[in-house]
């Protein structure tokens, strides 16, 4: 119930061209299936060691370099500490899952494509088309990293874009997300020109993008959107760091990045004042 | 003055400062503590008391209550009458002999306030006089006489209030209203509210805990007339009605620790259709919602009757008020309830009159004797079918196990039937009357007075005894885990599994984790397990209804645990779905805690797969929603959609609560700051701080995600 209006089924499309340091879905960055490991659930039963055909599990833990993602360990794990994340699904299979909640969608609810970066997958358009065919409302949560053609196909099939503008400062954007800012803004312009309904979603990170210049630029972007749905400021959450450990990275969570309630209120006040 | 919410949202202010103060005082136990000062009337030392029959003793007790119970007029109250004897809060007639109460009282019924409004107590008295003439000299004479005696006592109590109000300054309207009602028919909205309250207060003063019923149906026409004539403004009406709800908190005292100090089966319904299927929603329905939104009070818990055509405006308002948390609002899907009643043999127009019994079980108000007999279905599986895990027969297949379980379940229901049916088949049917006089409620239940039979001896038009299956999800999950582990995947033979369970999973952590984590249990929209639930509920209902017509009671099925899952946890063994001894398991029709991970919509879908129209007295689903999921405009839409989906899928009754576990934990640490914080417990609401530790922990656990 968090990803757009009403009750929604969110489809996470794996794979993201960005690598934001604060990424809250690190398990969806890689386009390939991955084994997630929740250390706190492990009871040390050793089933994974026996099940693994390549010796990736052992007394020293889980050696991801050896892992071939066969998921035998996840199959054998009794506690769910090891879990396969990601699967190939057809549009039909996804729709079938989404249809289960049909009774709850009403006029507002439907399907949300999230990720990862959903528009990095060309099949996203086919999925949107299929949703449209069966009368399910569509929301796309994107950072705009998509080619022009995909974007232009997606716009008429999408009821609402949740558009993530991570930062408006070129250097910072490149530094923290690993991608330049300019193509993102270009995409936003393309979608805007094509008449997309857009809601801005902007992460707020203490000490990174909590400056008034950024707020001013965000308001500027918002004002230029013709079919504007609103803007949400989303405070950074350190839980994202814990999630990174599930895919074998260090806990990247940073307590100092969490903005205070006053900061969030101030940012909201400034931006709304400029709209 | 702030009325807290489990979510920290600001509540709007519409009521006068005086009324808000009255609410705050009531919630802060001012009147509840006062009620505890006088516990009961004392019957000691009355000459030849022991020579009186039970019913004569009862009549005398009621008379003494009427004559001597303290009269309380709260500062600034707009309606008067108060149940001021402390033992009434303990569900007994507040009259003692040698220090002990002697008569139990009645709950789980909603009495006939419609007759009180339209004919007045005088109308009932007229019927009682006729009945007395009719039954004079017969075995029914004592009851007929008792009816007249209790009405006389009511009149006495009424006179005392009139006298006190006349003598006090500033209560002129109260006295004027009471000169009309409840003895004469109500002529205005204000009188109607006073009439219901005064009658309700007398019933409670005598120890009974009735529900109130469809308040917007009862009061709607009066308000409409008064608004049209200009006799009243909507704001004035809201103030008056608020006093009715605030006075409903007069027993809140912080002393009834355990399952909370506000559970007196006094629920209310709003909205829904009338006998002809027309929408009854009116201004009163909205005023009730306004009052809850502003005061966040824990009384009276209210249920909204929804259907496929429920007006968007009402639904939005319900969702808005629900969002504050506190669980004061629950919903029926009346399409399912009415179908269930028709299936159970009621006429359609009668079925549409349904109300709750004061809790969430359903009945036809003002004409139903109702009792439910709860039992733990998991205990039957563990102790009987599986022989305490020591003497389980070697079932060849899951179906064989299931059939054996069904047969044990049937035995339990037959046992319930035999015990209950005796009340009607007893050689001396008046034995019950002597043991449990209950004339006061009988006056307001059709057709006790006319039939010359009390509420518990067959006086009401409908007499319902409903076996209630509890531990549903736990039994279903246990059966399913055995099916998978033993029969489908053959991971462990039944005899070994029995030993493991007997040893409380000791040394078998890997298998326990496997059972816990590797299957989708009830509540995740998984057809394989949900079909076990649907099958069990259907078979259970069929067993119950097979006893229909065999005695004076009908025998419909229902599902509940209320809070019994707490006490049951002590008598249970380890469960095949990975649970150890002593774990508190599922409530009502809800999933076993920590087994549902697909979200609220999946829980509702699982629940709705059973044919709930076979469960004529109710099947409740508790749903806990994450606060962030209902925030903002999107969240409001989501909540509305959730309610619509619940109806579309054929749900029966749902009590959602939206509470932040961290706020509840804070309240546990600093109860002094959270005196008005109300939460949904089960069929009732309670102020969180009046729950004991075990109940608090259970509610916190239910609100963790």
PDB file of C-alpha atoms in Angstrom, chain B residues 157-371:
ATOM      1  CA  UNK B 157     -35.878   4.599  40.481  1.00  0.00           C
ATOM      2  CA  UNK B 158     -37.221   6.974  37.845  1.00  0.00           C
ATOM      3  CA  UNK B 159     -39.023   9.025  40.495  1.00  0.00           C
ATOM      4  CA  UNK B 160     -35.841   9.317  42.525  1.00  0.00           C
ATOM      5  CA  UNK B 161     -34.021  10.789  39.531  1.00  0.00           C
ATOM      6  CA  UNK B 162     -36.837  13.189  38.792  1.00  0.00           C
ATOM      7  CA  UNK B 163     -36.762  14.366  42.379  1.00  0.00           C
ATOM      8  CA  UNK B 164     -33.015  14.805  42.387  1.00  0.00           C
ATOM      9  CA  UNK B 165     -33.007  16.685  39.071  1.00  0.00           C
ATOM     10  CA  UNK B 166     -35.787  18.996  40.175  1.00  0.00           C
ATOM     11  CA  UNK B 167     -33.859  19.765  43.320  1.00  0.00           C
ATOM     12  CA  UNK B 168     -30.593  20.447  41.481  1.00  0.00           C
ATOM     13  CA  UNK B 169     -29.794  23.670  39.654  1.00  0.00           C
ATOM     14  CA  UNK B 170     -29.329  23.658  35.907  1.00  0.00           C
ATOM     15  CA  UNK B 171     -30.928  20.361  34.963  1.00  0.00           C
ATOM     16  CA  UNK B 172     -34.312  21.614  33.843  1.00  0.00           C
ATOM     17  CA  UNK B 173     -34.185  19.994  30.410  1.00  0.00           C
ATOM     18  CA  UNK B 174     -33.087  16.705  31.890  1.00  0.00           C
ATOM     19  CA  UNK B 175     -36.044  16.726  34.253  1.00  0.00           C
ATOM     20  CA  UNK B 176     -38.469  17.806  31.536  1.00  0.00           C
ATOM     21  CA  UNK B 177     -37.345  14.966  29.319  1.00  0.00           C
ATOM     22  CA  UNK B 178     -37.571  12.444  32.109  1.00  0.00           C
ATOM     23  CA  UNK B 179     -41.118  13.496  32.835  1.00  0.00           C
ATOM     24  CA  UNK B 180     -41.936  12.109  29.396  1.00  0.00           C
ATOM     25  CA  UNK B 181     -39.558   9.234  28.914  1.00  0.00           C
ATOM     26  CA  UNK B 182     -38.959   6.381  29.166  1.00  0.00           C
ATOM     27  CA  UNK B 183     -42.462   5.742  30.516  1.00  0.00           C
ATOM     28  CA  UNK B 184     -44.234   7.613  27.716  1.00  0.00           C
ATOM     29  CA  UNK B 185     -43.247   7.400  24.052  1.00  0.00           C
ATOM     30  CA  UNK B 186     -40.404   9.682  22.971  1.00  0.00           C
ATOM     31  CA  UNK B 187     -41.509  12.746  21.047  1.00  0.00           C
ATOM     32  CA  UNK B 188     -38.175  14.297  20.101  1.00  0.00           C
ATOM     33  CA  UNK B 189     -34.572  13.371  19.423  1.00  0.00           C
ATOM     34  CA  UNK B 190     -33.481  14.628  22.820  1.00  0.00           C
ATOM     35  CA  UNK B 191     -36.190  12.610  24.552  1.00  0.00           C
ATOM     36  CA  UNK B 192     -35.358   9.541  22.504  1.00  0.00           C
ATOM     37  CA  UNK B 193     -31.683   9.671  23.504  1.00  0.00           C
ATOM     38  CA  UNK B 194     -32.687  10.091  27.145  1.00  0.00           C
ATOM     39  CA  UNK B 195     -35.222   7.270  26.883  1.00  0.00           C
ATOM     40  CA  UNK B 196     -32.686   4.763  25.552  1.00  0.00           C
ATOM     41  CA  UNK B 197     -30.054   5.868  28.014  1.00  0.00           C
ATOM     42  CA  UNK B 198     -32.300   5.720  31.064  1.00  0.00           C
ATOM     43  CA  UNK B 199     -33.576   2.250  30.188  1.00  0.00           C
ATOM     44  CA  UNK B 200     -30.069   1.061  29.360  1.00  0.00           C
ATOM     45  CA  UNK B 201     -28.783   2.478  32.651  1.00  0.00           C
ATOM     46  CA  UNK B 202     -31.471   0.631  34.608  1.00  0.00           C
ATOM     47  CA  UNK B 203     -30.636  -2.633  32.853  1.00  0.00           C
ATOM     48  CA  UNK B 204     -26.988  -2.102  33.733  1.00  0.00           C
ATOM     49  CA  UNK B 205     -27.739  -0.983  37.255  1.00  0.00           C
ATOM     50  CA  UNK B 206     -29.356  -4.387  37.736  1.00  0.00           C
ATOM     51  CA  UNK B 207     -26.159  -6.052  36.541  1.00  0.00           C
ATOM     52  CA  UNK B 208     -27.007  -6.796  32.912  1.00  0.00           C
ATOM     53  CA  UNK B 209     -24.793  -5.949  29.971  1.00  0.00           C
ATOM     54  CA  UNK B 210     -27.007  -5.470  26.932  1.00  0.00           C
ATOM     55  CA  UNK B 211     -25.985  -4.135  23.554  1.00  0.00           C
ATOM     56  CA  UNK B 212     -27.773  -1.126  22.124  1.00  0.00           C
ATOM     57  CA  UNK B 213     -28.301  -2.056  18.506  1.00  0.00           C
ATOM     58  CA  UNK B 214     -28.880   0.098  15.459  1.00  0.00           C
ATOM     59  CA  UNK B 215     -28.722   3.543  16.938  1.00  0.00           C
ATOM     60  CA  UNK B 216     -29.230   5.396  13.662  1.00  0.00           C
ATOM     61  CA  UNK B 217     -32.346   3.340  12.935  1.00  0.00           C
ATOM     62  CA  UNK B 218     -33.643   4.027  16.442  1.00  0.00           C
ATOM     63  CA  UNK B 219     -32.941   7.771  16.429  1.00  0.00           C
ATOM     64  CA  UNK B 220     -32.846   8.797  12.764  1.00  0.00           C
ATOM     65  CA  UNK B 221     -36.495   9.796  12.321  1.00  0.00           C
ATOM     66  CA  UNK B 222     -36.564  11.819  15.530  1.00  0.00           C
ATOM     67  CA  UNK B 223     -33.538  13.805  14.433  1.00  0.00           C
ATOM     68  CA  UNK B 224     -34.895  14.320  10.948  1.00  0.00           C
ATOM     69  CA  UNK B 225     -38.135  15.751  12.340  1.00  0.00           C
ATOM     70  CA  UNK B 226     -36.367  18.019  14.813  1.00  0.00           C
ATOM     71  CA  UNK B 227     -33.954  19.335  12.207  1.00  0.00           C
ATOM     72  CA  UNK B 228     -36.825  20.002   9.792  1.00  0.00           C
ATOM     73  CA  UNK B 229     -38.881  21.831  12.391  1.00  0.00           C
ATOM     74  CA  UNK B 230     -35.894  23.780  13.596  1.00  0.00           C
ATOM     75  CA  UNK B 231     -36.293  22.396  17.117  1.00  0.00           C
ATOM     76  CA  UNK B 232     -32.661  21.335  17.061  1.00  0.00           C
ATOM     77  CA  UNK B 233     -29.493  22.104  15.133  1.00  0.00           C
ATOM     78  CA  UNK B 234     -27.074  19.420  14.058  1.00  0.00           C
ATOM     79  CA  UNK B 235     -24.469  20.785  16.478  1.00  0.00           C
ATOM     80  CA  UNK B 236     -26.929  20.544  19.370  1.00  0.00           C
ATOM     81  CA  UNK B 237     -27.811  17.012  18.380  1.00  0.00           C
ATOM     82  CA  UNK B 238     -24.121  16.090  18.323  1.00  0.00           C
ATOM     83  CA  UNK B 239     -23.672  17.432  21.847  1.00  0.00           C
ATOM     84  CA  UNK B 240     -26.628  15.421  23.138  1.00  0.00           C
ATOM     85  CA  UNK B 241     -25.503  12.238  21.433  1.00  0.00           C
ATOM     86  CA  UNK B 242     -21.936  12.772  22.678  1.00  0.00           C
ATOM     87  CA  UNK B 243     -23.241  12.719  26.231  1.00  0.00           C
ATOM     88  CA  UNK B 244     -24.819   9.350  25.515  1.00  0.00           C
ATOM     89  CA  UNK B 245     -21.426   7.973  24.482  1.00  0.00           C
ATOM     90  CA  UNK B 246     -19.576   9.664  27.304  1.00  0.00           C
ATOM     91  CA  UNK B 247     -22.014   8.298  29.861  1.00  0.00           C
ATOM     92  CA  UNK B 248     -21.297   4.918  28.308  1.00  0.00           C
ATOM     93  CA  UNK B 249     -17.830   5.271  29.861  1.00  0.00           C
ATOM     94  CA  UNK B 250     -19.200   5.586  33.402  1.00  0.00           C
ATOM     95  CA  UNK B 251     -17.740   2.201  34.372  1.00  0.00           C
ATOM     96  CA  UNK B 252     -14.232   3.053  33.224  1.00  0.00           C
ATOM     97  CA  UNK B 253     -12.365   2.799  36.496  1.00  0.00           C
ATOM     98  CA  UNK B 254      -8.959   1.256  35.939  1.00  0.00           C
ATOM     99  CA  UNK B 255      -9.820  -1.423  38.482  1.00  0.00           C
ATOM    100  CA  UNK B 256     -11.094  -4.080  36.186  1.00  0.00           C
ATOM    101  CA  UNK B 257      -7.609  -5.062  35.217  1.00  0.00           C
ATOM    102  CA  UNK B 258      -7.035  -8.015  32.938  1.00  0.00           C
ATOM    103  CA  UNK B 259      -8.818  -7.793  29.649  1.00  0.00           C
ATOM    104  CA  UNK B 260      -9.489  -4.081  30.106  1.00  0.00           C
ATOM    105  CA  UNK B 261     -12.046  -2.012  31.950  1.00  0.00           C
ATOM    106  CA  UNK B 262     -14.364  -1.188  29.108  1.00  0.00           C
ATOM    107  CA  UNK B 263     -15.675  -4.481  27.865  1.00  0.00           C
ATOM    108  CA  UNK B 264     -19.309  -4.573  28.782  1.00  0.00           C
ATOM    109  CA  UNK B 265     -20.819  -5.911  25.579  1.00  0.00           C
ATOM    110  CA  UNK B 266     -22.519  -2.672  24.756  1.00  0.00           C
ATOM    111  CA  UNK B 267     -21.779  -2.427  21.079  1.00  0.00           C
ATOM    112  CA  UNK B 268     -23.665  -0.303  18.615  1.00  0.00           C
ATOM    113  CA  UNK B 269     -24.344  -0.602  14.912  1.00  0.00           C
ATOM    114  CA  UNK B 270     -24.700   2.040  12.258  1.00  0.00           C
ATOM    115  CA  UNK B 271     -25.711   2.060   8.601  1.00  0.00           C
ATOM    116  CA  UNK B 272     -26.878  -0.867   6.484  1.00  0.00           C
ATOM    117  CA  UNK B 273     -30.297  -1.664   5.042  1.00  0.00           C
ATOM    118  CA  UNK B 274     -33.741  -1.866   6.600  1.00  0.00           C
ATOM    119  CA  UNK B 275     -36.291  -4.702   6.310  1.00  0.00           C
ATOM    120  CA  UNK B 276     -37.045  -3.682   2.725  1.00  0.00           C
ATOM    121  CA  UNK B 277     -33.421  -3.395   1.721  1.00  0.00           C
ATOM    122  CA  UNK B 278     -33.296   0.418   1.756  1.00  0.00           C
ATOM    123  CA  UNK B 279     -30.224   2.213   3.057  1.00  0.00           C
ATOM    124  CA  UNK B 280     -30.833   3.466   6.605  1.00  0.00           C
ATOM    125  CA  UNK B 281     -27.768   5.720   6.806  1.00  0.00           C
ATOM    126  CA  UNK B 282     -28.795   9.107   8.181  1.00  0.00           C
ATOM    127  CA  UNK B 283     -27.469  12.106  10.083  1.00  0.00           C
ATOM    128  CA  UNK B 284     -27.193  10.054  13.272  1.00  0.00           C
ATOM    129  CA  UNK B 285     -24.769   7.647  11.556  1.00  0.00           C
ATOM    130  CA  UNK B 286     -22.481  10.571  10.747  1.00  0.00           C
ATOM    131  CA  UNK B 287     -22.818  12.132  14.196  1.00  0.00           C
ATOM    132  CA  UNK B 288     -21.626   8.874  15.748  1.00  0.00           C
ATOM    133  CA  UNK B 289     -18.550   8.993  13.508  1.00  0.00           C
ATOM    134  CA  UNK B 290     -17.930  12.642  14.406  1.00  0.00           C
ATOM    135  CA  UNK B 291     -17.997  11.791  18.101  1.00  0.00           C
ATOM    136  CA  UNK B 292     -15.514   8.932  17.794  1.00  0.00           C
ATOM    137  CA  UNK B 293     -13.225  11.016  15.659  1.00  0.00           C
ATOM    138  CA  UNK B 294     -13.113  13.773  18.223  1.00  0.00           C
ATOM    139  CA  UNK B 295     -13.109  11.913  21.525  1.00  0.00           C
ATOM    140  CA  UNK B 296     -11.395   8.649  20.673  1.00  0.00           C
ATOM    141  CA  UNK B 297     -13.368   7.034  23.467  1.00  0.00           C
ATOM    142  CA  UNK B 298     -13.405   3.303  23.930  1.00  0.00           C
ATOM    143  CA  UNK B 299     -17.191   3.099  24.321  1.00  0.00           C
ATOM    144  CA  UNK B 300     -19.384   2.143  22.713  1.00  0.00           C
ATOM    145  CA  UNK B 301     -17.507  -0.006  20.211  1.00  0.00           C
ATOM    146  CA  UNK B 302     -19.369   0.438  16.958  1.00  0.00           C
ATOM    147  CA  UNK B 303     -19.765  -1.695  13.891  1.00  0.00           C
ATOM    148  CA  UNK B 304     -20.687  -0.345  10.491  1.00  0.00           C
ATOM    149  CA  UNK B 305     -22.917  -2.508   8.309  1.00  0.00           C
ATOM    150  CA  UNK B 306     -21.390  -2.367   4.840  1.00  0.00           C
ATOM    151  CA  UNK B 307     -22.662  -3.863   1.609  1.00  0.00           C
ATOM    152  CA  UNK B 308     -21.805  -3.798  -2.087  1.00  0.00           C
ATOM    153  CA  UNK B 309     -23.716  -0.533  -2.486  1.00  0.00           C
ATOM    154  CA  UNK B 310     -22.495   1.325   0.586  1.00  0.00           C
ATOM    155  CA  UNK B 311     -22.360   5.018  -0.173  1.00  0.00           C
ATOM    156  CA  UNK B 312     -18.882   6.272  -0.994  1.00  0.00           C
ATOM    157  CA  UNK B 313     -19.402   9.239   1.323  1.00  0.00           C
ATOM    158  CA  UNK B 314     -20.064   7.017   4.340  1.00  0.00           C
ATOM    159  CA  UNK B 315     -17.241   4.643   3.531  1.00  0.00           C
ATOM    160  CA  UNK B 316     -14.783   7.520   3.233  1.00  0.00           C
ATOM    161  CA  UNK B 317     -15.917   8.902   6.565  1.00  0.00           C
ATOM    162  CA  UNK B 318     -15.573   5.470   8.185  1.00  0.00           C
ATOM    163  CA  UNK B 319     -12.048   5.129   6.808  1.00  0.00           C
ATOM    164  CA  UNK B 320     -11.147   8.620   8.004  1.00  0.00           C
ATOM    165  CA  UNK B 321     -12.222   7.824  11.547  1.00  0.00           C
ATOM    166  CA  UNK B 322     -10.682   4.352  11.474  1.00  0.00           C
ATOM    167  CA  UNK B 323      -7.347   5.911  10.589  1.00  0.00           C
ATOM    168  CA  UNK B 324      -6.902   7.429  13.993  1.00  0.00           C
ATOM    169  CA  UNK B 325      -6.447   3.924  15.292  1.00  0.00           C
ATOM    170  CA  UNK B 326      -7.922   2.658  18.498  1.00  0.00           C
ATOM    171  CA  UNK B 327     -10.145   0.167  16.780  1.00  0.00           C
ATOM    172  CA  UNK B 328     -13.430   1.680  17.886  1.00  0.00           C
ATOM    173  CA  UNK B 329     -14.896   0.916  14.463  1.00  0.00           C
ATOM    174  CA  UNK B 330     -15.385  -2.515  12.948  1.00  0.00           C
ATOM    175  CA  UNK B 331     -17.367  -3.612   9.899  1.00  0.00           C
ATOM    176  CA  UNK B 332     -19.905  -6.221   8.951  1.00  0.00           C
ATOM    177  CA  UNK B 333     -20.481  -7.235   5.395  1.00  0.00           C
ATOM    178  CA  UNK B 334     -24.235  -7.411   5.705  1.00  0.00           C
ATOM    179  CA  UNK B 335     -24.603  -9.235   2.388  1.00  0.00           C
ATOM    180  CA  UNK B 336     -22.914 -12.237   3.996  1.00  0.00           C
ATOM    181  CA  UNK B 337     -24.631 -11.860   7.371  1.00  0.00           C
ATOM    182  CA  UNK B 338     -28.097 -11.639   5.816  1.00  0.00           C
ATOM    183  CA  UNK B 339     -27.408 -14.638   3.560  1.00  0.00           C
ATOM    184  CA  UNK B 340     -26.218 -16.568   6.581  1.00  0.00           C
ATOM    185  CA  UNK B 341     -29.401 -15.726   8.491  1.00  0.00           C
ATOM    186  CA  UNK B 342     -31.641 -16.685   5.580  1.00  0.00           C
ATOM    187  CA  UNK B 343     -29.751 -19.954   5.297  1.00  0.00           C
ATOM    188  CA  UNK B 344     -30.289 -20.457   9.021  1.00  0.00           C
ATOM    189  CA  UNK B 345     -34.037 -20.153   8.527  1.00  0.00           C
ATOM    190  CA  UNK B 346     -34.914 -16.495   9.139  1.00  0.00           C
ATOM    191  CA  UNK B 347     -37.225 -14.600   6.786  1.00  0.00           C
ATOM    192  CA  UNK B 348     -35.306 -12.148   4.581  1.00  0.00           C
ATOM    193  CA  UNK B 349     -36.911  -9.050   6.104  1.00  0.00           C
ATOM    194  CA  UNK B 350     -36.193 -10.354   9.589  1.00  0.00           C
ATOM    195  CA  UNK B 351     -32.614 -11.219   8.661  1.00  0.00           C
ATOM    196  CA  UNK B 352     -32.077  -7.630   7.530  1.00  0.00           C
ATOM    197  CA  UNK B 353     -32.877  -6.419  11.057  1.00  0.00           C
ATOM    198  CA  UNK B 354     -29.823  -8.156  12.469  1.00  0.00           C
ATOM    199  CA  UNK B 355     -27.719  -6.493  15.125  1.00  0.00           C
ATOM    200  CA  UNK B 356     -24.874  -7.678  17.255  1.00  0.00           C
ATOM    201  CA  UNK B 357     -25.355  -9.210  20.675  1.00  0.00           C
ATOM    202  CA  UNK B 358     -23.291  -6.541  22.374  1.00  0.00           C
ATOM    203  CA  UNK B 359     -20.137  -8.155  21.104  1.00  0.00           C
ATOM    204  CA  UNK B 360     -19.775  -9.098  17.415  1.00  0.00           C
ATOM    205  CA  UNK B 361     -21.892 -12.234  17.291  1.00  0.00           C
ATOM    206  CA  UNK B 362     -25.091 -11.481  15.396  1.00  0.00           C
ATOM    207  CA  UNK B 363     -28.738 -11.931  16.320  1.00  0.00           C
ATOM    208  CA  UNK B 364     -32.159 -10.450  15.753  1.00  0.00           C
ATOM    209  CA  UNK B 365     -32.314  -7.764  18.435  1.00  0.00           C
ATOM    210  CA  UNK B 366     -35.047  -7.701  21.033  1.00  0.00           C
ATOM    211  CA  UNK B 367     -36.218 -11.230  20.374  1.00  0.00           C
ATOM    212  CA  UNK B 368     -33.280 -13.599  20.691  1.00  0.00           C
ATOM    213  CA  UNK B 369     -31.943 -15.694  23.494  1.00  0.00           C
ATOM    214  CA  UNK B 370     -28.297 -16.144  22.604  1.00  0.00           C
ATOM    215  CA  UNK B 371     -25.407 -18.029  24.010  1.00  0.00           C
TER     216      UNK B 371
END
